[in-house]
Amino acid sequence: MNNYRLILAILGILLVVIGLAMIIPALVDLFVGHNDWQVFLVSAAVSVFAGGGLFLSNRSGSLELGRQQAFILTTAVWILMPAAAALPFTFSEMDIPYTDAFFEAMSGLTTTGSTVLTGLDTAPPGILMWRALLQWFGGIGIIVMAIAIMPLLRIGGMQLFRMEASEATSEKALPRVADIVKAIGYIYLILSLICTLSLWMTGMSLFDAATHAMTTISTGGFSTSDQSAGDFESPLVESIMVIFMIMGALPFLMYLHIVKGKPGSFLMDSQVRWFLSIVLFGIITMIIWQILNEDIPFWIALRHATFNVTSIITGTGYATVDYSSWGGFGTVAFFFFMFIGGCAGSASCSIKVFRIQILVETVKCQFMQLIRPSGIFKPHYNGQPLPEETIISVTSFVFLFLAIFALLTIALGLTGLDFLTAISSAGTAITNVGPGLGETVGPSGTFKSLSDPAKWLMSLGMLLGRLELFTVLVLFSQRFWQR
């Protein structure tokens, strides 16, 4: 029998947490004298009351959470949290319809970065702070889920990283998974503070520095300006953000090795080497393309390519220029950059580098088998042979990822969107990147003009992409509920 009482109790706790978090933007609005502080306090009261009621009425249940309950809880969390987080958007001075508010909240918590809001430069500071907080919480939530939950659920090859967690938990310094999560939480907070201080020292206001630090380290991409990061027109600001976008897309479990005096293990990880190599290759390619076809000076091409390529590959979604206007190759390149993503165990998203590695290794072995039929070739990852289960899990994930992307594109097309808008909107939703391509949803546009059905479809795409597809889709299996 499913332990629904424990699930409801945990959901209640998280509702209380998100309600208490609303006090922060309320204080920001109160400090500047904006009336929206009352909206945040009322929304906080509703969330705390509902969450407290759920917890108190279900706290007597069993404390054992099985694998089946973990699937239900994971999906329920990422549906209920945006539903509650949307309340301040709806009742704020900006008077946002609930569909748009839910879209914005889902985009924030999944660290997608797609937005329906315009006029951010004059938006209430509490709303801007709330958007940044949602992405910051979403970033650490994804990291914790990738380290503590996904390996146990054996989704999309994530079971491969259960070994790393097990090795770490056997050490005296970090004896339990809970200690690992706590340590990573501290690292996440420290990196956020360092990023805030670094941006503040460039001349940014403390408010802008804090909000952009939260949305940079979480690879979220929400900005306080309609011009995104391009509003600051500062190579120094962009350089700092590039560094922390990359740090947010690296496996946070590796930071523990650095803290414990093992910095060499960072670059020994093939996933990290592949990720950095892909980012560097993308930057060099776009520099050459801009110089040869857009007649842009080298230093400007270097600046634009470094920031925007890093932003899209890591899934952050900031933009300093409208790269969709860089010609046919530029548009196609940025479209495919969406599907790369960062490392497993990071705040990043999309297919992720380790799966690309495994696919390449598998294809390589297939070729070798064709050339030498009598030989025995087995795909390896980080020097270790890959179990057949992991290979099947990864290939199934990638196939399903692309299939759902295609179905989402078709569904968005049926809502009346043109091909470029539909395919890039579907891509940016399921990869949790943020901006799409073209005039409507590109780096210089927003998703505000999309119909309500299109926004709900994109919200579903964000949820599926963030939760690695199977976590949600397994709930629609009849056999899942019979077990």
PDB file of N, CA, C and O in Angstrom, residues 308-377:
ATOM      1  N   ASN A 308      27.434  33.932 -25.099  1.00  0.00           N
ATOM      2  CA  ASN A 308      26.172  33.354 -25.554  1.00  0.00           C
ATOM      3  C   ASN A 308      26.252  31.849 -25.778  1.00  0.00           C
ATOM      4  O   ASN A 308      25.296  31.123 -25.481  1.00  0.00           O
ATOM      5  N   VAL A 309      27.379  31.350 -26.276  1.00  0.00           N
ATOM      6  CA  VAL A 309      27.537  29.902 -26.439  1.00  0.00           C
ATOM      7  C   VAL A 309      27.543  29.220 -25.073  1.00  0.00           C
ATOM      8  O   VAL A 309      26.867  28.207 -24.867  1.00  0.00           O
ATOM      9  N   THR A 310      28.298  29.792 -24.123  1.00  0.00           N
ATOM     10  CA  THR A 310      28.329  29.233 -22.764  1.00  0.00           C
ATOM     11  C   THR A 310      26.940  29.245 -22.141  1.00  0.00           C
ATOM     12  O   THR A 310      26.513  28.274 -21.505  1.00  0.00           O
ATOM     13  N   SER A 311      26.222  30.338 -22.334  1.00  0.00           N
ATOM     14  CA  SER A 311      24.888  30.483 -21.759  1.00  0.00           C
ATOM     15  C   SER A 311      23.927  29.421 -22.271  1.00  0.00           C
ATOM     16  O   SER A 311      23.161  28.836 -21.492  1.00  0.00           O
ATOM     17  N   ILE A 312      23.969  29.141 -23.571  1.00  0.00           N
ATOM     18  CA  ILE A 312      23.015  28.183 -24.147  1.00  0.00           C
ATOM     19  C   ILE A 312      23.423  26.747 -23.850  1.00  0.00           C
ATOM     20  O   ILE A 312      22.584  25.914 -23.496  1.00  0.00           O
ATOM     21  N   ILE A 313      24.704  26.421 -23.952  1.00  0.00           N
ATOM     22  CA  ILE A 313      25.132  25.043 -23.680  1.00  0.00           C
ATOM     23  C   ILE A 313      24.875  24.676 -22.218  1.00  0.00           C
ATOM     24  O   ILE A 313      24.440  23.561 -21.911  1.00  0.00           O
ATOM     25  N   THR A 314      25.127  25.604 -21.305  1.00  0.00           N
ATOM     26  CA  THR A 314      24.880  25.320 -19.888  1.00  0.00           C
ATOM     27  C   THR A 314      23.398  25.382 -19.543  1.00  0.00           C
ATOM     28  O   THR A 314      23.004  25.017 -18.429  1.00  0.00           O
ATOM     29  N   GLY A 315      22.571  25.849 -20.472  1.00  0.00           N
ATOM     30  CA  GLY A 315      21.138  25.944 -20.218  1.00  0.00           C
ATOM     31  C   GLY A 315      20.745  27.157 -19.406  1.00  0.00           C
ATOM     32  O   GLY A 315      19.627  27.219 -18.900  1.00  0.00           O
ATOM     33  N   THR A 316      21.652  28.136 -19.295  1.00  0.00           N
ATOM     34  CA  THR A 316      21.343  29.322 -18.496  1.00  0.00           C
ATOM     35  C   THR A 316      20.332  30.209 -19.211  1.00  0.00           C
ATOM     36  O   THR A 316      19.307  30.597 -18.643  1.00  0.00           O
ATOM     37  N   GLY A 317      20.628  30.554 -20.464  1.00  0.00           N
ATOM     38  CA  GLY A 317      19.654  31.303 -21.249  1.00  0.00           C
ATOM     39  C   GLY A 317      19.803  32.811 -21.232  1.00  0.00           C
ATOM     40  O   GLY A 317      18.950  33.513 -21.768  1.00  0.00           O
ATOM     41  N   TYR A 318      20.866  33.339 -20.627  1.00  0.00           N
ATOM     42  CA  TYR A 318      21.142  34.765 -20.766  1.00  0.00           C
ATOM     43  C   TYR A 318      21.513  35.052 -22.216  1.00  0.00           C
ATOM     44  O   TYR A 318      21.957  34.168 -22.949  1.00  0.00           O
ATOM     45  N   ALA A 319      21.380  36.316 -22.603  1.00  0.00           N
ATOM     46  CA  ALA A 319      21.804  36.728 -23.943  1.00  0.00           C
ATOM     47  C   ALA A 319      22.314  38.157 -23.890  1.00  0.00           C
ATOM     48  O   ALA A 319      21.805  38.975 -23.123  1.00  0.00           O
ATOM     49  N   THR A 320      23.335  38.430 -24.669  1.00  0.00           N
ATOM     50  CA  THR A 320      23.833  39.806 -24.788  1.00  0.00           C
ATOM     51  C   THR A 320      23.556  40.373 -26.171  1.00  0.00           C
ATOM     52  O   THR A 320      23.582  41.580 -26.362  1.00  0.00           O
ATOM     53  N   VAL A 321      23.290  39.477 -27.131  1.00  0.00           N
ATOM     54  CA  VAL A 321      22.931  39.893 -28.489  1.00  0.00           C
ATOM     55  C   VAL A 321      21.871  38.924 -29.009  1.00  0.00           C
ATOM     56  O   VAL A 321      21.661  37.852 -28.437  1.00  0.00           O
ATOM     57  N   ASP A 322      21.226  39.291 -30.092  1.00  0.00           N
ATOM     58  CA  ASP A 322      20.243  38.406 -30.711  1.00  0.00           C
ATOM     59  C   ASP A 322      20.980  37.475 -31.672  1.00  0.00           C
ATOM     60  O   ASP A 322      21.128  37.750 -32.859  1.00  0.00           O
ATOM     61  N   TYR A 323      21.453  36.338 -31.150  1.00  0.00           N
ATOM     62  CA  TYR A 323      22.248  35.421 -31.951  1.00  0.00           C
ATOM     63  C   TYR A 323      21.424  34.726 -33.034  1.00  0.00           C
ATOM     64  O   TYR A 323      21.983  34.125 -33.953  1.00  0.00           O
ATOM     65  N   SER A 324      20.103  34.797 -32.944  1.00  0.00           N
ATOM     66  CA  SER A 324      19.278  34.184 -33.992  1.00  0.00           C
ATOM     67  C   SER A 324      19.347  34.977 -35.297  1.00  0.00           C
ATOM     68  O   SER A 324      18.828  34.535 -36.323  1.00  0.00           O
ATOM     69  N   SER A 325      19.992  36.157 -35.238  1.00  0.00           N
ATOM     70  CA  SER A 325      20.174  36.965 -36.455  1.00  0.00           C
ATOM     71  C   SER A 325      21.552  36.758 -37.061  1.00  0.00           C
ATOM     72  O   SER A 325      21.952  37.486 -37.960  1.00  0.00           O
ATOM     73  N   TRP A 326      22.303  35.753 -36.583  1.00  0.00           N
ATOM     74  CA  TRP A 326      23.656  35.499 -37.086  1.00  0.00           C
ATOM     75  C   TRP A 326      23.661  34.618 -38.339  1.00  0.00           C
ATOM     76  O   TRP A 326      24.622  33.922 -38.599  1.00  0.00           O
ATOM     77  N   GLY A 327      22.596  34.605 -39.068  1.00  0.00           N
ATOM     78  CA  GLY A 327      22.554  33.814 -40.289  1.00  0.00           C
ATOM     79  C   GLY A 327      22.131  32.379 -40.038  1.00  0.00           C
ATOM     80  O   GLY A 327      21.930  31.939 -38.907  1.00  0.00           O
ATOM     81  N   GLY A 328      21.990  31.633 -41.149  1.00  0.00           N
ATOM     82  CA  GLY A 328      21.486  30.266 -41.079  1.00  0.00           C
ATOM     83  C   GLY A 328      22.306  29.351 -40.205  1.00  0.00           C
ATOM     84  O   GLY A 328      21.771  28.638 -39.353  1.00  0.00           O
ATOM     85  N   PHE A 329      23.626  29.345 -40.382  1.00  0.00           N
ATOM     86  CA  PHE A 329      24.477  28.453 -39.591  1.00  0.00           C
ATOM     87  C   PHE A 329      24.416  28.802 -38.110  1.00  0.00           C
ATOM     88  O   PHE A 329      24.374  27.911 -37.251  1.00  0.00           O
ATOM     89  N   GLY A 330      24.422  30.103 -37.796  1.00  0.00           N
ATOM     90  CA  GLY A 330      24.364  30.527 -36.405  1.00  0.00           C
ATOM     91  C   GLY A 330      23.092  30.051 -35.725  1.00  0.00           C
ATOM     92  O   GLY A 330      23.116  29.557 -34.594  1.00  0.00           O
ATOM     93  N   THR A 331      21.972  30.182 -36.435  1.00  0.00           N
ATOM     94  CA  THR A 331      20.690  29.744 -35.882  1.00  0.00           C
ATOM     95  C   THR A 331      20.674  28.243 -35.634  1.00  0.00           C
ATOM     96  O   THR A 331      20.256  27.773 -34.565  1.00  0.00           O
ATOM     97  N   VAL A 332      21.155  27.485 -36.615  1.00  0.00           N
ATOM     98  CA  VAL A 332      21.187  26.026 -36.488  1.00  0.00           C
ATOM     99  C   VAL A 332      22.124  25.601 -35.357  1.00  0.00           C
ATOM    100  O   VAL A 332      21.799  24.714 -34.554  1.00  0.00           O
ATOM    101  N   ALA A 333      23.285  26.255 -35.275  1.00  0.00           N
ATOM    102  CA  ALA A 333      24.260  25.903 -34.240  1.00  0.00           C
ATOM    103  C   ALA A 333      23.680  26.119 -32.851  1.00  0.00           C
ATOM    104  O   ALA A 333      23.790  25.245 -31.978  1.00  0.00           O
ATOM    105  N   PHE A 334      23.047  27.260 -32.626  1.00  0.00           N
ATOM    106  CA  PHE A 334      22.486  27.537 -31.306  1.00  0.00           C
ATOM    107  C   PHE A 334      21.316  26.607 -30.995  1.00  0.00           C
ATOM    108  O   PHE A 334      21.077  26.267 -29.830  1.00  0.00           O
ATOM    109  N   PHE A 335      20.595  26.191 -32.024  1.00  0.00           N
ATOM    110  CA  PHE A 335      19.514  25.231 -31.804  1.00  0.00           C
ATOM    111  C   PHE A 335      20.072  23.920 -31.262  1.00  0.00           C
ATOM    112  O   PHE A 335      19.550  23.358 -30.297  1.00  0.00           O
ATOM    113  N   PHE A 336      21.171  23.439 -31.848  1.00  0.00           N
ATOM    114  CA  PHE A 336      21.759  22.183 -31.383  1.00  0.00           C
ATOM    115  C   PHE A 336      22.500  22.349 -30.065  1.00  0.00           C
ATOM    116  O   PHE A 336      22.600  21.395 -29.286  1.00  0.00           O
ATOM    117  N   PHE A 337      22.999  23.563 -29.786  1.00  0.00           N
ATOM    118  CA  PHE A 337      23.638  23.804 -28.491  1.00  0.00           C
ATOM    119  C   PHE A 337      22.664  23.541 -27.346  1.00  0.00           C
ATOM    120  O   PHE A 337      23.062  23.123 -26.254  1.00  0.00           O
ATOM    121  N   MET A 338      21.369  23.799 -27.594  1.00  0.00           N
ATOM    122  CA  MET A 338      20.353  23.593 -26.558  1.00  0.00           C
ATOM    123  C   MET A 338      20.356  22.174 -26.018  1.00  0.00           C
ATOM    124  O   MET A 338      20.090  21.938 -24.836  1.00  0.00           O
ATOM    125  N   PHE A 339      20.655  21.208 -26.892  1.00  0.00           N
ATOM    126  CA  PHE A 339      20.474  19.798 -26.542  1.00  0.00           C
ATOM    127  C   PHE A 339      21.688  19.176 -25.870  1.00  0.00           C
ATOM    128  O   PHE A 339      21.664  18.000 -25.524  1.00  0.00           O
ATOM    129  N   ILE A 340      22.742  19.949 -25.673  1.00  0.00           N
ATOM    130  CA  ILE A 340      23.954  19.389 -25.067  1.00  0.00           C
ATOM    131  C   ILE A 340      23.842  19.339 -23.550  1.00  0.00           C
ATOM    132  O   ILE A 340      23.906  18.286 -22.929  1.00  0.00           O
ATOM    133  N   GLY A 341      23.674  20.498 -22.923  1.00  0.00           N
ATOM    134  CA  GLY A 341      23.545  20.543 -21.470  1.00  0.00           C
ATOM    135  C   GLY A 341      24.881  20.437 -20.756  1.00  0.00           C
ATOM    136  O   GLY A 341      25.942  20.357 -21.379  1.00  0.00           O
ATOM    137  N   GLY A 342      24.824  20.447 -19.441  1.00  0.00           N
ATOM    138  CA  GLY A 342      26.031  20.380 -18.621  1.00  0.00           C
ATOM    139  C   GLY A 342      26.306  18.968 -18.143  1.00  0.00           C
ATOM    140  O   GLY A 342      25.986  17.985 -18.810  1.00  0.00           O
ATOM    141  N   CYS A 343      26.888  18.864 -16.960  1.00  0.00           N
ATOM    142  CA  CYS A 343      27.278  17.570 -16.392  1.00  0.00           C
ATOM    143  C   CYS A 343      26.192  17.035 -15.460  1.00  0.00           C
ATOM    144  O   CYS A 343      25.391  17.797 -14.910  1.00  0.00           O
ATOM    145  N   ALA A 344      26.190  15.726 -15.277  1.00  0.00           N
ATOM    146  CA  ALA A 344      25.291  15.118 -14.298  1.00  0.00           C
ATOM    147  C   ALA A 344      25.679  15.583 -12.904  1.00  0.00           C
ATOM    148  O   ALA A 344      26.856  15.746 -12.599  1.00  0.00           O
ATOM    149  N   GLY A 345      24.682  15.827 -12.047  1.00  0.00           N
ATOM    150  CA  GLY A 345      24.961  16.300 -10.701  1.00  0.00           C
ATOM    151  C   GLY A 345      25.205  17.794 -10.636  1.00  0.00           C
ATOM    152  O   GLY A 345      25.726  18.296  -9.641  1.00  0.00           O
ATOM    153  N   SER A 346      24.827  18.510 -11.694  1.00  0.00           N
ATOM    154  CA  SER A 346      24.961  19.965 -11.722  1.00  0.00           C
ATOM    155  C   SER A 346      23.575  20.595 -11.740  1.00  0.00           C
ATOM    156  O   SER A 346      22.560  19.897 -11.719  1.00  0.00           O
ATOM    157  N   ALA A 347      23.543  21.934 -11.806  1.00  0.00           N
ATOM    158  CA  ALA A 347      22.266  22.636 -11.902  1.00  0.00           C
ATOM    159  C   ALA A 347      21.791  22.718 -13.343  1.00  0.00           C
ATOM    160  O   ALA A 347      20.723  23.260 -13.615  1.00  0.00           O
ATOM    161  N   SER A 348      22.570  22.181 -14.265  1.00  0.00           N
ATOM    162  CA  SER A 348      22.271  22.290 -15.681  1.00  0.00           C
ATOM    163  C   SER A 348      21.195  21.297 -16.112  1.00  0.00           C
ATOM    164  O   SER A 348      20.636  20.573 -15.279  1.00  0.00           O
ATOM    165  N   CYS A 349      20.951  21.231 -17.401  1.00  0.00           N
ATOM    166  CA  CYS A 349      19.762  20.537 -17.896  1.00  0.00           C
ATOM    167  C   CYS A 349      20.063  19.799 -19.203  1.00  0.00           C
ATOM    168  O   CYS A 349      21.202  19.477 -19.488  1.00  0.00           O
ATOM    169  N   SER A 350      19.033  19.544 -19.969  1.00  0.00           N
ATOM    170  CA  SER A 350      19.086  18.947 -21.299  1.00  0.00           C
ATOM    171  C   SER A 350      19.562  17.490 -21.265  1.00  0.00           C
ATOM    172  O   SER A 350      19.477  16.816 -20.239  1.00  0.00           O
ATOM    173  N   ILE A 351      20.091  16.990 -22.393  1.00  0.00           N
ATOM    174  CA  ILE A 351      20.489  15.587 -22.488  1.00  0.00           C
ATOM    175  C   ILE A 351      21.649  15.276 -21.554  1.00  0.00           C
ATOM    176  O   ILE A 351      21.733  14.205 -20.972  1.00  0.00           O
ATOM    177  N   LYS A 352      22.565  16.199 -21.412  1.00  0.00           N
ATOM    178  CA  LYS A 352      23.758  16.114 -20.556  1.00  0.00           C
ATOM    179  C   LYS A 352      24.899  15.361 -21.246  1.00  0.00           C
ATOM    180  O   LYS A 352      24.687  14.434 -22.014  1.00  0.00           O
ATOM    181  N   VAL A 353      26.092  15.809 -20.907  1.00  0.00           N
ATOM    182  CA  VAL A 353      27.306  15.364 -21.588  1.00  0.00           C
ATOM    183  C   VAL A 353      27.569  13.880 -21.401  1.00  0.00           C
ATOM    184  O   VAL A 353      27.983  13.196 -22.330  1.00  0.00           O
ATOM    185  N   PHE A 354      27.334  13.332 -20.210  1.00  0.00           N
ATOM    186  CA  PHE A 354      27.692  11.933 -19.978  1.00  0.00           C
ATOM    187  C   PHE A 354      26.900  10.998 -20.879  1.00  0.00           C
ATOM    188  O   PHE A 354      27.402   9.942 -21.303  1.00  0.00           O
ATOM    189  N   ARG A 355      25.658  11.379 -21.214  1.00  0.00           N
ATOM    190  CA  ARG A 355      24.855  10.541 -22.116  1.00  0.00           C
ATOM    191  C   ARG A 355      25.405  10.610 -23.537  1.00  0.00           C
ATOM    192  O   ARG A 355      25.387   9.604 -24.266  1.00  0.00           O
ATOM    193  N   ILE A 356      25.866  11.786 -23.932  1.00  0.00           N
ATOM    194  CA  ILE A 356      26.483  11.914 -25.255  1.00  0.00           C
ATOM    195  C   ILE A 356      27.737  11.053 -25.317  1.00  0.00           C
ATOM    196  O   ILE A 356      27.996  10.366 -26.323  1.00  0.00           O
ATOM    197  N   GLN A 357      28.519  11.057 -24.242  1.00  0.00           N
ATOM    198  CA  GLN A 357      29.715  10.210 -24.175  1.00  0.00           C
ATOM    199  C   GLN A 357      29.361   8.737 -24.347  1.00  0.00           C
ATOM    200  O   GLN A 357      30.015   8.007 -25.109  1.00  0.00           O
ATOM    201  N   ILE A 358      28.335   8.294 -23.638  1.00  0.00           N
ATOM    202  CA  ILE A 358      27.951   6.881 -23.682  1.00  0.00           C
ATOM    203  C   ILE A 358      27.441   6.501 -25.062  1.00  0.00           C
ATOM    204  O   ILE A 358      27.759   5.417 -25.588  1.00  0.00           O
ATOM    205  N   LEU A 359      26.678   7.396 -25.682  1.00  0.00           N
ATOM    206  CA  LEU A 359      26.196   7.128 -27.041  1.00  0.00           C
ATOM    207  C   LEU A 359      27.367   7.032 -28.018  1.00  0.00           C
ATOM    208  O   LEU A 359      27.388   6.146 -28.879  1.00  0.00           O
ATOM    209  N   VAL A 360      28.322   7.944 -27.906  1.00  0.00           N
ATOM    210  CA  VAL A 360      29.490   7.919 -28.792  1.00  0.00           C
ATOM    211  C   VAL A 360      30.279   6.624 -28.594  1.00  0.00           C
ATOM    212  O   VAL A 360      30.703   5.975 -29.564  1.00  0.00           O
ATOM    213  N   GLU A 361      30.477   6.245 -27.335  1.00  0.00           N
ATOM    214  CA  GLU A 361      31.197   5.005 -27.029  1.00  0.00           C
ATOM    215  C   GLU A 361      30.468   3.788 -27.591  1.00  0.00           C
ATOM    216  O   GLU A 361      31.089   2.863 -28.127  1.00  0.00           O
ATOM    217  N   THR A 362      29.149   3.781 -27.476  1.00  0.00           N
ATOM    218  CA  THR A 362      28.344   2.659 -27.969  1.00  0.00           C
ATOM    219  C   THR A 362      28.437   2.545 -29.486  1.00  0.00           C
ATOM    220  O   THR A 362      28.622   1.461 -30.044  1.00  0.00           O
ATOM    221  N   VAL A 363      28.314   3.692 -30.169  1.00  0.00           N
ATOM    222  CA  VAL A 363      28.417   3.702 -31.630  1.00  0.00           C
ATOM    223  C   VAL A 363      29.814   3.273 -32.066  1.00  0.00           C
ATOM    224  O   VAL A 363      29.980   2.509 -33.030  1.00  0.00           O
ATOM    225  N   LYS A 364      30.826   3.746 -31.362  1.00  0.00           N
ATOM    226  CA  LYS A 364      32.214   3.383 -31.668  1.00  0.00           C
ATOM    227  C   LYS A 364      32.404   1.870 -31.573  1.00  0.00           C
ATOM    228  O   LYS A 364      33.038   1.253 -32.444  1.00  0.00           O
ATOM    229  N   CYS A 365      31.857   1.267 -30.525  1.00  0.00           N
ATOM    230  CA  CYS A 365      31.970  -0.182 -30.357  1.00  0.00           C
ATOM    231  C   CYS A 365      31.222  -0.936 -31.451  1.00  0.00           C
ATOM    232  O   CYS A 365      31.665  -2.003 -31.908  1.00  0.00           O
ATOM    233  N   GLN A 366      30.082  -0.379 -31.884  1.00  0.00           N
ATOM    234  CA  GLN A 366      29.321  -1.009 -32.963  1.00  0.00           C
ATOM    235  C   GLN A 366      30.123  -1.009 -34.257  1.00  0.00           C
ATOM    236  O   GLN A 366      30.141  -2.000 -35.003  1.00  0.00           O
ATOM    237  N   PHE A 367      30.802   0.102 -34.541  1.00  0.00           N
ATOM    238  CA  PHE A 367      31.646   0.187 -35.734  1.00  0.00           C
ATOM    239  C   PHE A 367      32.789  -0.827 -35.666  1.00  0.00           C
ATOM    240  O   PHE A 367      33.092  -1.513 -36.644  1.00  0.00           O
ATOM    241  N   MET A 368      33.426  -0.895 -34.506  1.00  0.00           N
ATOM    242  CA  MET A 368      34.533  -1.827 -34.339  1.00  0.00           C
ATOM    243  C   MET A 368      34.067  -3.270 -34.492  1.00  0.00           C
ATOM    244  O   MET A 368      34.782  -4.117 -35.030  1.00  0.00           O
ATOM    245  N   GLN A 369      32.850  -3.535 -34.039  1.00  0.00           N
ATOM    246  CA  GLN A 369      32.298  -4.890 -34.161  1.00  0.00           C
ATOM    247  C   GLN A 369      32.061  -5.241 -35.621  1.00  0.00           C
ATOM    248  O   GLN A 369      32.224  -6.397 -36.031  1.00  0.00           O
ATOM    249  N   LEU A 370      31.657  -4.251 -36.432  1.00  0.00           N
ATOM    250  CA  LEU A 370      31.454  -4.482 -37.861  1.00  0.00           C
ATOM    251  C   LEU A 370      32.776  -4.752 -38.562  1.00  0.00           C
ATOM    252  O   LEU A 370      32.857  -5.582 -39.472  1.00  0.00           O
ATOM    253  N   ILE A 371      33.810  -4.026 -38.144  1.00  0.00           N
ATOM    254  CA  ILE A 371      35.121  -4.193 -38.769  1.00  0.00           C
ATOM    255  C   ILE A 371      35.762  -5.511 -38.357  1.00  0.00           C
ATOM    256  O   ILE A 371      36.381  -6.217 -39.164  1.00  0.00           O
ATOM    257  N   ARG A 372      35.619  -5.848 -37.065  1.00  0.00           N
ATOM    258  CA  ARG A 372      36.207  -7.091 -36.534  1.00  0.00           C
ATOM    259  C   ARG A 372      35.116  -7.904 -35.833  1.00  0.00           C
ATOM    260  O   ARG A 372      34.952  -7.829 -34.616  1.00  0.00           O
ATOM    261  N   PRO A 373      34.339  -8.658 -36.594  1.00  0.00           N
ATOM    262  CA  PRO A 373      33.203  -9.409 -36.027  1.00  0.00           C
ATOM    263  C   PRO A 373      33.578 -10.379 -34.904  1.00  0.00           C
ATOM    264  O   PRO A 373      32.761 -10.661 -34.032  1.00  0.00           O
ATOM    265  N   SER A 374      34.804 -10.888 -34.923  1.00  0.00           N
ATOM    266  CA  SER A 374      35.196 -11.846 -33.888  1.00  0.00           C
ATOM    267  C   SER A 374      35.700 -11.176 -32.617  1.00  0.00           C
ATOM    268  O   SER A 374      35.934 -11.853 -31.612  1.00  0.00           O
ATOM    269  N   GLY A 375      35.879  -9.863 -32.656  1.00  0.00           N
ATOM    270  CA  GLY A 375      36.384  -9.144 -31.493  1.00  0.00           C
ATOM    271  C   GLY A 375      35.297  -8.883 -30.461  1.00  0.00           C
ATOM    272  O   GLY A 375      34.105  -8.999 -30.742  1.00  0.00           O
ATOM    273  N   ILE A 376      35.705  -8.556 -29.263  1.00  0.00           N
ATOM    274  CA  ILE A 376      34.780  -8.216 -28.183  1.00  0.00           C
ATOM    275  C   ILE A 376      35.053  -6.774 -27.767  1.00  0.00           C
ATOM    276  O   ILE A 376      36.156  -6.460 -27.305  1.00  0.00           O
ATOM    277  N   PHE A 377      34.087  -5.936 -27.958  1.00  0.00           N
ATOM    278  CA  PHE A 377      34.246  -4.508 -27.665  1.00  0.00           C
ATOM    279  C   PHE A 377      33.149  -4.071 -26.708  1.00  0.00           C
ATOM    280  O   PHE A 377      31.959  -4.324 -26.956  1.00  0.00           O
TER     281      PHE A 377
END
